[in-house]
Amino acid sequence: MMNPIRYFRRRKRLQREALDEAAYLRRRFGDSARAAALEKLKRTDLTSWGRQVVTEAVKHLEQR
């Protein structure tokens, strides 16, 4: 079983990295940032952590 403190810190780190990724995609691609993130999810060389970060970034991009 995972330590609750580790889980909390991991979740916070995931949110922080997702916000950074969303901001980067907005700067780089502007209005098509969500489409660029979805395209990035199709890549086969993404790690499971990277996939989680981009998935969370898509959620942040959908909110705007």
mmCIF file of N, CA, C and O in Angstrom:
data_model
loop_
_atom_site.group_PDB
_atom_site.id
_atom_site.type_symbol
_atom_site.label_atom_id
_atom_site.label_comp_id
_atom_site.label_asym_id
_atom_site.label_seq_id
_atom_site.Cartn_x
_atom_site.Cartn_y
_atom_site.Cartn_z
ATOM 1 N N MET A 1 0.840 -1.185 0.000
ATOM 2 C CA MET A 1 0.000 0.000 0.000
ATOM 3 C C MET A 1 0.885 1.249 0.000
ATOM 4 O O MET A 1 1.911 1.278 0.660
ATOM 5 N N MET A 2 0.460 2.253 -0.755
ATOM 6 C CA MET A 2 1.258 3.463 -0.867
ATOM 7 C C MET A 2 1.050 4.361 0.352
ATOM 8 O O MET A 2 -0.059 4.487 0.865
ATOM 9 N N ASN A 3 2.124 4.941 0.780
ATOM 10 C CA ASN A 3 2.100 5.893 1.878
ATOM 11 C C ASN A 3 1.228 7.090 1.463
ATOM 12 O O ASN A 3 1.421 7.659 0.390
ATOM 13 N N PRO A 4 0.269 7.517 2.295
ATOM 14 C CA PRO A 4 -0.619 8.629 1.914
ATOM 15 C C PRO A 4 0.126 9.934 1.644
ATOM 16 O O PRO A 4 -0.284 10.711 0.780
ATOM 17 N N ILE A 5 1.202 10.158 2.355
ATOM 18 C CA ILE A 5 1.975 11.385 2.133
ATOM 19 C C ILE A 5 2.653 11.328 0.761
ATOM 20 O O ILE A 5 2.650 12.311 0.029
ATOM 21 N N ARG A 6 3.202 10.173 0.411
ATOM 22 C CA ARG A 6 3.813 10.018 -0.920
ATOM 23 C C ARG A 6 2.773 10.191 -2.010
ATOM 24 O O ARG A 6 3.034 10.814 -3.040
ATOM 25 N N TYR A 7 1.594 9.624 -1.787
ATOM 26 C CA TYR A 7 0.512 9.750 -2.764
ATOM 27 C C TYR A 7 0.137 11.219 -2.947
ATOM 28 O O TYR A 7 -0.022 11.693 -4.078
ATOM 29 N N PHE A 8 -0.004 11.953 -1.851
ATOM 30 C CA PHE A 8 -0.362 13.361 -1.910
ATOM 31 C C PHE A 8 0.702 14.160 -2.665
ATOM 32 O O PHE A 8 0.377 14.973 -3.535
ATOM 33 N N ARG A 9 1.967 13.917 -2.333
ATOM 34 C CA ARG A 9 3.055 14.642 -2.997
ATOM 35 C C ARG A 9 3.130 14.311 -4.489
ATOM 36 O O ARG A 9 3.375 15.183 -5.316
ATOM 37 N N ARG A 10 2.910 13.046 -4.811
ATOM 38 C CA ARG A 10 2.916 12.628 -6.220
ATOM 39 C C ARG A 10 1.791 13.310 -6.981
ATOM 40 O O ARG A 10 1.955 13.770 -8.103
ATOM 41 N N ARG A 11 0.622 13.384 -6.368
ATOM 42 C CA ARG A 11 -0.538 14.025 -6.997
ATOM 43 C C ARG A 11 -0.267 15.514 -7.217
ATOM 44 O O ARG A 11 -0.611 16.071 -8.269
ATOM 45 N N LYS A 12 0.316 16.162 -6.208
ATOM 46 C CA LYS A 12 0.643 17.590 -6.339
ATOM 47 C C LYS A 12 1.674 17.806 -7.447
ATOM 48 O O LYS A 12 1.568 18.756 -8.217
ATOM 49 N N ARG A 13 2.669 16.912 -7.520
ATOM 50 C CA ARG A 13 3.692 17.017 -8.561
ATOM 51 C C ARG A 13 3.066 16.832 -9.941
ATOM 52 O O ARG A 13 3.398 17.556 -10.887
ATOM 53 N N LEU A 14 2.149 15.884 -10.047
ATOM 54 C CA LEU A 14 1.473 15.648 -11.324
ATOM 55 C C LEU A 14 0.699 16.889 -11.751
ATOM 56 O O LEU A 14 0.788 17.318 -12.904
ATOM 57 N N GLN A 15 -0.028 17.501 -10.828
ATOM 58 C CA GLN A 15 -0.787 18.706 -11.146
ATOM 59 C C GLN A 15 0.135 19.855 -11.567
ATOM 60 O O GLN A 15 -0.156 20.573 -12.526
ATOM 61 N N ARG A 16 1.239 20.011 -10.838
ATOM 62 C CA ARG A 16 2.189 21.086 -11.147
ATOM 63 C C ARG A 16 2.786 20.900 -12.537
ATOM 64 O O ARG A 16 2.843 21.836 -13.336
ATOM 65 N N GLU A 17 3.211 19.661 -12.843
ATOM 66 C CA GLU A 17 3.808 19.396 -14.151
ATOM 67 C C GLU A 17 2.774 19.521 -15.267
ATOM 68 O O GLU A 17 3.105 19.962 -16.367
ATOM 69 N N ALA A 18 1.531 19.152 -14.998
ATOM 70 C CA ALA A 18 0.475 19.274 -16.001
ATOM 71 C C ALA A 18 0.196 20.742 -16.307
ATOM 72 O O ALA A 18 -0.010 21.106 -17.473
ATOM 73 N N LEU A 19 0.187 21.578 -15.278
ATOM 74 C CA LEU A 19 -0.004 23.013 -15.498
ATOM 75 C C LEU A 19 1.141 23.595 -16.320
ATOM 76 O O LEU A 19 0.922 24.423 -17.205
ATOM 77 N N ASP A 20 2.365 23.170 -16.028
ATOM 78 C CA ASP A 20 3.520 23.627 -16.802
ATOM 79 C C ASP A 20 3.411 23.186 -18.259
ATOM 80 O O ASP A 20 3.680 23.961 -19.182
ATOM 81 N N GLU A 21 3.003 21.939 -18.461
ATOM 82 C CA GLU A 21 2.855 21.410 -19.820
ATOM 83 C C GLU A 21 1.758 22.155 -20.577
ATOM 84 O O GLU A 21 1.928 22.506 -21.744
ATOM 85 N N ALA A 22 0.641 22.427 -19.906
ATOM 86 C CA ALA A 22 -0.459 23.156 -20.538
ATOM 87 C C ALA A 22 -0.013 24.572 -20.915
ATOM 88 O O ALA A 22 -0.327 25.057 -22.011
ATOM 89 N N ALA A 23 0.728 25.223 -20.034
ATOM 90 C CA ALA A 23 1.219 26.576 -20.321
ATOM 91 C C ALA A 23 2.178 26.554 -21.503
ATOM 92 O O ALA A 23 2.113 27.419 -22.387
ATOM 93 N N TYR A 24 3.053 25.556 -21.541
ATOM 94 C CA TYR A 24 3.986 25.420 -22.660
ATOM 95 C C TYR A 24 3.227 25.222 -23.972
ATOM 96 O O TYR A 24 3.524 25.868 -24.986
ATOM 97 N N LEU A 25 2.236 24.341 -23.954
ATOM 98 C CA LEU A 25 1.472 24.073 -25.175
ATOM 99 C C LEU A 25 0.702 25.307 -25.629
ATOM 100 O O LEU A 25 0.608 25.575 -26.834
ATOM 101 N N ARG A 26 0.164 26.076 -24.677
ATOM 102 C CA ARG A 26 -0.546 27.312 -25.041
ATOM 103 C C ARG A 26 0.398 28.313 -25.687
ATOM 104 O O ARG A 26 0.044 28.976 -26.666
ATOM 105 N N ARG A 27 1.611 28.442 -25.100
ATOM 106 C CA ARG A 27 2.590 29.381 -25.677
ATOM 107 C C ARG A 27 3.013 28.943 -27.069
ATOM 108 O O ARG A 27 3.143 29.767 -27.975
ATOM 109 N N ARG A 28 3.249 27.661 -27.234
ATOM 110 C CA ARG A 28 3.786 27.164 -28.499
ATOM 111 C C ARG A 28 2.736 27.061 -29.596
ATOM 112 O O ARG A 28 3.002 27.377 -30.755
ATOM 113 N N PHE A 29 1.518 26.614 -29.255
ATOM 114 C CA PHE A 29 0.518 26.317 -30.273
ATOM 115 C C PHE A 29 -0.700 27.227 -30.237
ATOM 116 O O PHE A 29 -1.550 27.135 -31.115
ATOM 117 N N GLY A 30 -0.817 28.061 -29.231
ATOM 118 C CA GLY A 30 -1.940 28.992 -29.164
ATOM 119 C C GLY A 30 -3.275 28.273 -29.047
ATOM 120 O O GLY A 30 -3.461 27.424 -28.180
ATOM 121 N N ASP A 31 -4.196 28.604 -29.949
ATOM 122 C CA ASP A 31 -5.546 28.046 -29.889
ATOM 123 C C ASP A 31 -5.595 26.554 -30.186
ATOM 124 O O ASP A 31 -6.554 25.883 -29.810
ATOM 125 N N SER A 32 -4.606 26.035 -30.852
ATOM 126 C CA SER A 32 -4.611 24.602 -31.187
ATOM 127 C C SER A 32 -3.813 23.777 -30.167
ATOM 128 O O SER A 32 -3.378 22.668 -30.473
ATOM 129 N N ALA A 33 -3.646 24.297 -28.970
ATOM 130 C CA ALA A 33 -2.853 23.612 -27.944
ATOM 131 C C ALA A 33 -3.476 22.271 -27.548
ATOM 132 O O ALA A 33 -2.773 21.281 -27.365
ATOM 133 N N ARG A 34 -4.796 22.223 -27.440
ATOM 134 C CA ARG A 34 -5.464 20.976 -27.060
ATOM 135 C C ARG A 34 -5.234 19.906 -28.125
ATOM 136 O O ARG A 34 -4.940 18.758 -27.813
ATOM 137 N N ALA A 35 -5.349 20.294 -29.387
ATOM 138 C CA ALA A 35 -5.118 19.342 -30.474
ATOM 139 C C ALA A 35 -3.673 18.848 -30.464
ATOM 140 O O ALA A 35 -3.408 17.662 -30.713
ATOM 141 N N ALA A 36 -2.735 19.737 -30.151
ATOM 142 C CA ALA A 36 -1.331 19.347 -30.078
ATOM 143 C C ALA A 36 -1.105 18.365 -28.932
ATOM 144 O O ALA A 36 -0.336 17.404 -29.068
ATOM 145 N N ALA A 37 -1.794 18.571 -27.814
ATOM 146 C CA ALA A 37 -1.659 17.659 -26.674
ATOM 147 C C ALA A 37 -2.228 16.288 -27.010
ATOM 148 O O ALA A 37 -1.640 15.262 -26.666
ATOM 149 N N LEU A 38 -3.368 16.281 -27.690
ATOM 150 C CA LEU A 38 -3.963 14.995 -28.088
ATOM 151 C C LEU A 38 -3.061 14.264 -29.079
ATOM 152 O O LEU A 38 -2.947 13.036 -29.036
ATOM 153 N N GLU A 39 -2.415 15.017 -29.943
ATOM 154 C CA GLU A 39 -1.459 14.411 -30.890
ATOM 155 C C GLU A 39 -0.258 13.844 -30.135
ATOM 156 O O GLU A 39 0.245 12.777 -30.468
ATOM 157 N N LYS A 40 0.169 14.555 -29.116
ATOM 158 C CA LYS A 40 1.305 14.097 -28.309
ATOM 159 C C LYS A 40 0.975 12.790 -27.587
ATOM 160 O O LYS A 40 1.842 11.945 -27.393
ATOM 161 N N LEU A 41 -0.286 12.624 -27.193
ATOM 162 C CA LEU A 41 -0.702 11.395 -26.513
ATOM 163 C C LEU A 41 -0.589 10.165 -27.412
ATOM 164 O O LEU A 41 -0.475 9.045 -26.923
ATOM 165 N N LYS A 42 -0.615 10.373 -28.715
ATOM 166 C CA LYS A 42 -0.527 9.255 -29.658
ATOM 167 C C LYS A 42 0.895 8.721 -29.804
ATOM 168 O O LYS A 42 1.087 7.653 -30.368
ATOM 169 N N ARG A 43 1.870 9.459 -29.292
ATOM 170 C CA ARG A 43 3.264 9.032 -29.422
ATOM 171 C C ARG A 43 3.515 7.753 -28.648
ATOM 172 O O ARG A 43 2.983 7.555 -27.556
ATOM 173 N N THR A 44 4.321 6.895 -29.212
ATOM 174 C CA THR A 44 4.611 5.611 -28.565
ATOM 175 C C THR A 44 5.791 5.699 -27.602
ATOM 176 O O THR A 44 5.980 4.792 -26.800
ATOM 177 N N ASP A 45 6.569 6.765 -27.682
ATOM 178 C CA ASP A 45 7.748 6.872 -26.822
ATOM 179 C C ASP A 45 7.479 7.606 -25.505
ATOM 180 O O ASP A 45 8.402 7.846 -24.740
ATOM 181 N N LEU A 46 6.217 7.919 -25.217
ATOM 182 C CA LEU A 46 5.886 8.558 -23.942
ATOM 183 C C LEU A 46 5.952 7.542 -22.808
ATOM 184 O O LEU A 46 5.477 6.423 -22.945
ATOM 185 N N THR A 47 6.513 7.965 -21.690
ATOM 186 C CA THR A 47 6.516 7.101 -20.505
ATOM 187 C C THR A 47 5.127 7.154 -19.872
ATOM 188 O O THR A 47 4.304 8.007 -20.228
ATOM 189 N N SER A 48 4.873 6.277 -18.934
ATOM 190 C CA SER A 48 3.562 6.290 -18.278
ATOM 191 C C SER A 48 3.373 7.594 -17.510
ATOM 192 O O SER A 48 2.273 8.150 -17.472
ATOM 193 N N TRP A 49 4.447 8.111 -16.897
ATOM 194 C CA TRP A 49 4.359 9.396 -16.197
ATOM 195 C C TRP A 49 4.081 10.523 -17.183
ATOM 196 O O TRP A 49 3.213 11.376 -16.941
ATOM 197 N N GLY A 50 4.781 10.523 -18.289
ATOM 198 C CA GLY A 50 4.555 11.546 -19.316
ATOM 199 C C GLY A 50 3.137 11.496 -19.850
ATOM 200 O O GLY A 50 2.515 12.528 -20.100
ATOM 201 N N ARG A 51 2.608 10.300 -20.025
ATOM 202 C CA ARG A 51 1.233 10.135 -20.497
ATOM 203 C C ARG A 51 0.246 10.717 -19.472
ATOM 204 O O ARG A 51 -0.715 11.385 -19.835
ATOM 205 N N GLN A 52 0.501 10.486 -18.187
ATOM 206 C CA GLN A 52 -0.365 11.045 -17.143
ATOM 207 C C GLN A 52 -0.310 12.570 -17.147
ATOM 208 O O GLN A 52 -1.342 13.239 -17.010
ATOM 209 N N VAL A 53 0.894 13.109 -17.314
ATOM 210 C CA VAL A 53 1.066 14.564 -17.321
ATOM 211 C C VAL A 53 0.304 15.178 -18.488
ATOM 212 O O VAL A 53 -0.436 16.154 -18.326
ATOM 213 N N VAL A 54 0.457 14.601 -19.674
ATOM 214 C CA VAL A 54 -0.209 15.161 -20.859
ATOM 215 C C VAL A 54 -1.728 15.000 -20.742
ATOM 216 O O VAL A 54 -2.482 15.896 -21.129
ATOM 217 N N THR A 55 -2.182 13.887 -20.186
ATOM 218 C CA THR A 55 -3.623 13.683 -20.000
ATOM 219 C C THR A 55 -4.199 14.745 -19.066
ATOM 220 O O THR A 55 -5.266 15.314 -19.336
ATOM 221 N N GLU A 56 -3.497 15.029 -17.986
ATOM 222 C CA GLU A 56 -3.940 16.083 -17.070
ATOM 223 C C GLU A 56 -3.862 17.455 -17.744
ATOM 224 O O GLU A 56 -4.717 18.309 -17.517
ATOM 225 N N ALA A 57 -2.852 17.663 -18.572
ATOM 226 C CA ALA A 57 -2.727 18.939 -19.289
ATOM 227 C C ALA A 57 -3.907 19.139 -20.232
ATOM 228 O O ALA A 57 -4.420 20.254 -20.363
ATOM 229 N N VAL A 58 -4.348 18.065 -20.884
ATOM 230 C CA VAL A 58 -5.522 18.160 -21.758
ATOM 231 C C VAL A 58 -6.736 18.613 -20.956
ATOM 232 O O VAL A 58 -7.507 19.449 -21.406
ATOM 233 N N LYS A 59 -6.895 18.070 -19.756
ATOM 234 C CA LYS A 59 -8.013 18.475 -18.902
ATOM 235 C C LYS A 59 -7.940 19.961 -18.575
ATOM 236 O O LYS A 59 -8.966 20.661 -18.584
ATOM 237 N N HIS A 60 -6.742 20.460 -18.305
ATOM 238 C CA HIS A 60 -6.569 21.890 -18.013
ATOM 239 C C HIS A 60 -6.863 22.727 -19.250
ATOM 240 O O HIS A 60 -7.450 23.802 -19.140
ATOM 241 N N LEU A 61 -6.458 22.244 -20.415
ATOM 242 C CA LEU A 61 -6.699 22.988 -21.646
ATOM 243 C C LEU A 61 -8.179 23.012 -22.004
ATOM 244 O O LEU A 61 -8.655 23.969 -22.610
ATOM 245 N N GLU A 62 -8.918 21.963 -21.645
ATOM 246 C CA GLU A 62 -10.356 21.927 -21.924
ATOM 247 C C GLU A 62 -11.116 22.917 -21.062
ATOM 248 O O GLU A 62 -12.170 23.398 -21.461
ATOM 249 N N GLN A 63 -10.590 23.221 -19.886
ATOM 250 C CA GLN A 63 -11.265 24.147 -18.983
ATOM 251 C C GLN A 63 -11.231 25.572 -19.493
ATOM 252 O O GLN A 63 -12.082 26.375 -19.164
ATOM 253 N N ARG A 64 -10.268 25.904 -20.299
ATOM 254 C CA ARG A 64 -10.150 27.285 -20.793
ATOM 255 C C ARG A 64 -10.868 27.482 -22.074
ATOM 256 O O ARG A 64 -11.053 26.770 -22.920
#
